Coordinates of C-alpha atoms and ligand atoms in Angstrom, one line a residue:
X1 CA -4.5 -12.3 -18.3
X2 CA -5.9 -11.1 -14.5
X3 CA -7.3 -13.2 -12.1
X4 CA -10.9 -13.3 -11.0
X5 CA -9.5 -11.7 -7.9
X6 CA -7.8 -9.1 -9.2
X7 CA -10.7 -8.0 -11.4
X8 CA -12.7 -8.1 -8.5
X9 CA -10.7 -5.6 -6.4
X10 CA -10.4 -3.4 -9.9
X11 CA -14.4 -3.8 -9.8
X12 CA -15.1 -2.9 -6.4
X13 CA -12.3 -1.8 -4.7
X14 CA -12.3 -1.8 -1.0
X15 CA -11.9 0.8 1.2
X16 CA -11.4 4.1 -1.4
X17 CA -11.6 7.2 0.1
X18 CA -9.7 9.1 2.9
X19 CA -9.2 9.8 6.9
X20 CA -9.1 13.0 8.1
X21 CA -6.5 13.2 10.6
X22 CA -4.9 10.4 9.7
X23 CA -2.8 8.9 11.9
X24 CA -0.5 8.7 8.6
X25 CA -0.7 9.4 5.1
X26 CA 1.8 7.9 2.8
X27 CA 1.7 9.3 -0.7
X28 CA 3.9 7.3 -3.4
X29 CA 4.6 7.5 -7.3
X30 CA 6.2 6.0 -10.4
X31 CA 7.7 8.5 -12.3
X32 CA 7.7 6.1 -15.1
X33 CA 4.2 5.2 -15.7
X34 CA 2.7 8.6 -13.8
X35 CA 0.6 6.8 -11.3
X36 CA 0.1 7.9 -7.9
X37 CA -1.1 6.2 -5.1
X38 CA -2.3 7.6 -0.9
X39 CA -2.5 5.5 1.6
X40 CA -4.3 7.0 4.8
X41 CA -3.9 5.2 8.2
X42 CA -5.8 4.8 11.4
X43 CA -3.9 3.7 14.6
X44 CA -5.5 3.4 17.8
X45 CA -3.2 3.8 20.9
X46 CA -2.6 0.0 21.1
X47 CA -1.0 0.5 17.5
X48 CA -3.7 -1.5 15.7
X49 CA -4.8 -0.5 12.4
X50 CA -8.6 0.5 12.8
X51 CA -9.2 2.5 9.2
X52 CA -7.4 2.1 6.7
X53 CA -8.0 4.2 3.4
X54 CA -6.5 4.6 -0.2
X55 CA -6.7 7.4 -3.7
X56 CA -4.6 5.5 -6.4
X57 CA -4.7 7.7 -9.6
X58 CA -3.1 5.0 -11.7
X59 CA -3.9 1.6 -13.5
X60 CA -6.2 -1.1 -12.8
X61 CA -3.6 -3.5 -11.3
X62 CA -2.2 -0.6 -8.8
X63 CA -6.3 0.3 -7.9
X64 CA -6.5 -3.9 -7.3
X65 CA -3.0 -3.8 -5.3
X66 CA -4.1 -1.0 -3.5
X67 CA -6.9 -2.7 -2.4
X68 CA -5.7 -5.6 -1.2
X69 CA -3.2 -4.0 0.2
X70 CA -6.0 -2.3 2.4
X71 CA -7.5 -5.3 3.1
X72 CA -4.9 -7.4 4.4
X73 CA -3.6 -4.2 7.1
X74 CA -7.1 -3.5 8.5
X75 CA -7.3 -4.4 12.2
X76 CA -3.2 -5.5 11.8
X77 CA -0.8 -4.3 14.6
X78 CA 1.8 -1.7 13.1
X79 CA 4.2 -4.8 12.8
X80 CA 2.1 -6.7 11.2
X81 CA 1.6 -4.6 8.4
X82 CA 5.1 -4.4 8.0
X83 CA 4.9 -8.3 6.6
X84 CA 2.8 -7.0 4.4
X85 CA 4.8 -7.5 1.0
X86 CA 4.2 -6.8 -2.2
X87 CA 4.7 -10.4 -2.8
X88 CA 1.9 -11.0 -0.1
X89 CA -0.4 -8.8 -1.6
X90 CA 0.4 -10.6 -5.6
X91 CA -0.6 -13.6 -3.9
X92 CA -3.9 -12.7 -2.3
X93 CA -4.4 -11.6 -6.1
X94 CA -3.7 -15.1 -7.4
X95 CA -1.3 -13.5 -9.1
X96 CA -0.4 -10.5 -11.8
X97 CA 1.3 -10.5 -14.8
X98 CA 4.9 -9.8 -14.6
X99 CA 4.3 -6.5 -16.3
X100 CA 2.3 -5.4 -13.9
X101 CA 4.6 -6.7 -10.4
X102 CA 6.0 -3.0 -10.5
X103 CA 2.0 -1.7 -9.4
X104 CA 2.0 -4.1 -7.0
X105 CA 5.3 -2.0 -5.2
X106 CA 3.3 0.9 -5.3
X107 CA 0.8 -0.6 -2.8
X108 CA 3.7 -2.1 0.0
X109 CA 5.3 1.5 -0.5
X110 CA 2.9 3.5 0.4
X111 CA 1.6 2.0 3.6
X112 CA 5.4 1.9 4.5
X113 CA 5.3 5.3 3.8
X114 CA 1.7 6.0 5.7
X115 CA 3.9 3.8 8.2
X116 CA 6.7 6.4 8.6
X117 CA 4.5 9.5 8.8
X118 CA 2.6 7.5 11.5
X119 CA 6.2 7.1 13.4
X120 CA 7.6 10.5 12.8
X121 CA 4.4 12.4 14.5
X122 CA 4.3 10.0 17.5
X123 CA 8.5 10.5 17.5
X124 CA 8.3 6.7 17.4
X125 CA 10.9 4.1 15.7
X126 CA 9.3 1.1 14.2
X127 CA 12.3 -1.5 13.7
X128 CA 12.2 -2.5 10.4
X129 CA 10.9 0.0 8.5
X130 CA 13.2 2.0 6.2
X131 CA 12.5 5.8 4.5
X132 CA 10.0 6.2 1.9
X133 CA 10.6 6.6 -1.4
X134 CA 9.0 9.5 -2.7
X135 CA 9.3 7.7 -6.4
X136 CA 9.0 4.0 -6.6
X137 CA 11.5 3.7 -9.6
X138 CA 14.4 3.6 -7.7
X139 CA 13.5 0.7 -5.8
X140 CA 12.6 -1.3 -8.8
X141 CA 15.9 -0.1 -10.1
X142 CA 17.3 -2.1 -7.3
X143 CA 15.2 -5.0 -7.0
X144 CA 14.5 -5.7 -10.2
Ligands
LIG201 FE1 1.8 2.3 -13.2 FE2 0.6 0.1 -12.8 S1 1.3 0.9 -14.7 S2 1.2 1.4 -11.3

């Protein structure tokens, strides 16, 4: 049902902890399922991605997306990680089941939202990037 890549990442998941003084912290749920995920981000002045950390309190799929997820920003410009998808991040995976595409959102979410709180301290715009949700539900509403 997973891919040898996703149970990896569930396994040994990368980069799990936090950053104190984050640059940004982006914290995102699913009222739905009750899973939580932080994303905790470390911008040097050039806006690259130095650090990046996560917490996901949540299922194996959302701890493998969240992972990735890590992965595939770390040493990224701020724009870069933008591109960073949920779609992107499925496909690093080699996939997840359709049941679980909704955990994978979690992961693109919060480092949007990290993203934004990075932004609004440095009273920076980054073009392209819209307002957190605060629950992922209603964009899956949406886009699903
Ligand atoms: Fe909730 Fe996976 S079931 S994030």
């Amino acid at each position: 049902m997973y891919s040898e890549k996703v149970m990896d990442h569930f396994n040994n998941p990368r980069n799990v902890g936090e950053i104190e003084n984050a640059s940004g912290v982006g914290t995102v749920g699913n009222a739905k399922c009750g899973d939580i995920m932080r994303i905790y981000l470390d911008i040097d002045d050039d806006g690259i991605i130095q650090d990046v950390k996560f917490k996901t309190f949540g299922c194996g799929a959302a701890v493998a997306t969240s992972s990735m997820a890590t992965e595939l920003v770390k040493g990224k410009t701020v724009n870069e990680a933008l591109q960073v998808t949920n779609k992107a991040v499925m496909e690093a995976l080699d996939g997840l089941p359709p049941v679980k595409v909704h955990c994978s959102l979690l992961a693109e979410e919060a480092i949007h939202a990290a993203l934004w709180d990075y932004a609004k301290k440095k009273g920076i715009v980054i073009e392209g990037l819209e307002a957190p949700v605060a629950d992922i539900e209603e964009k899956i509403e949406e886009e699903y």
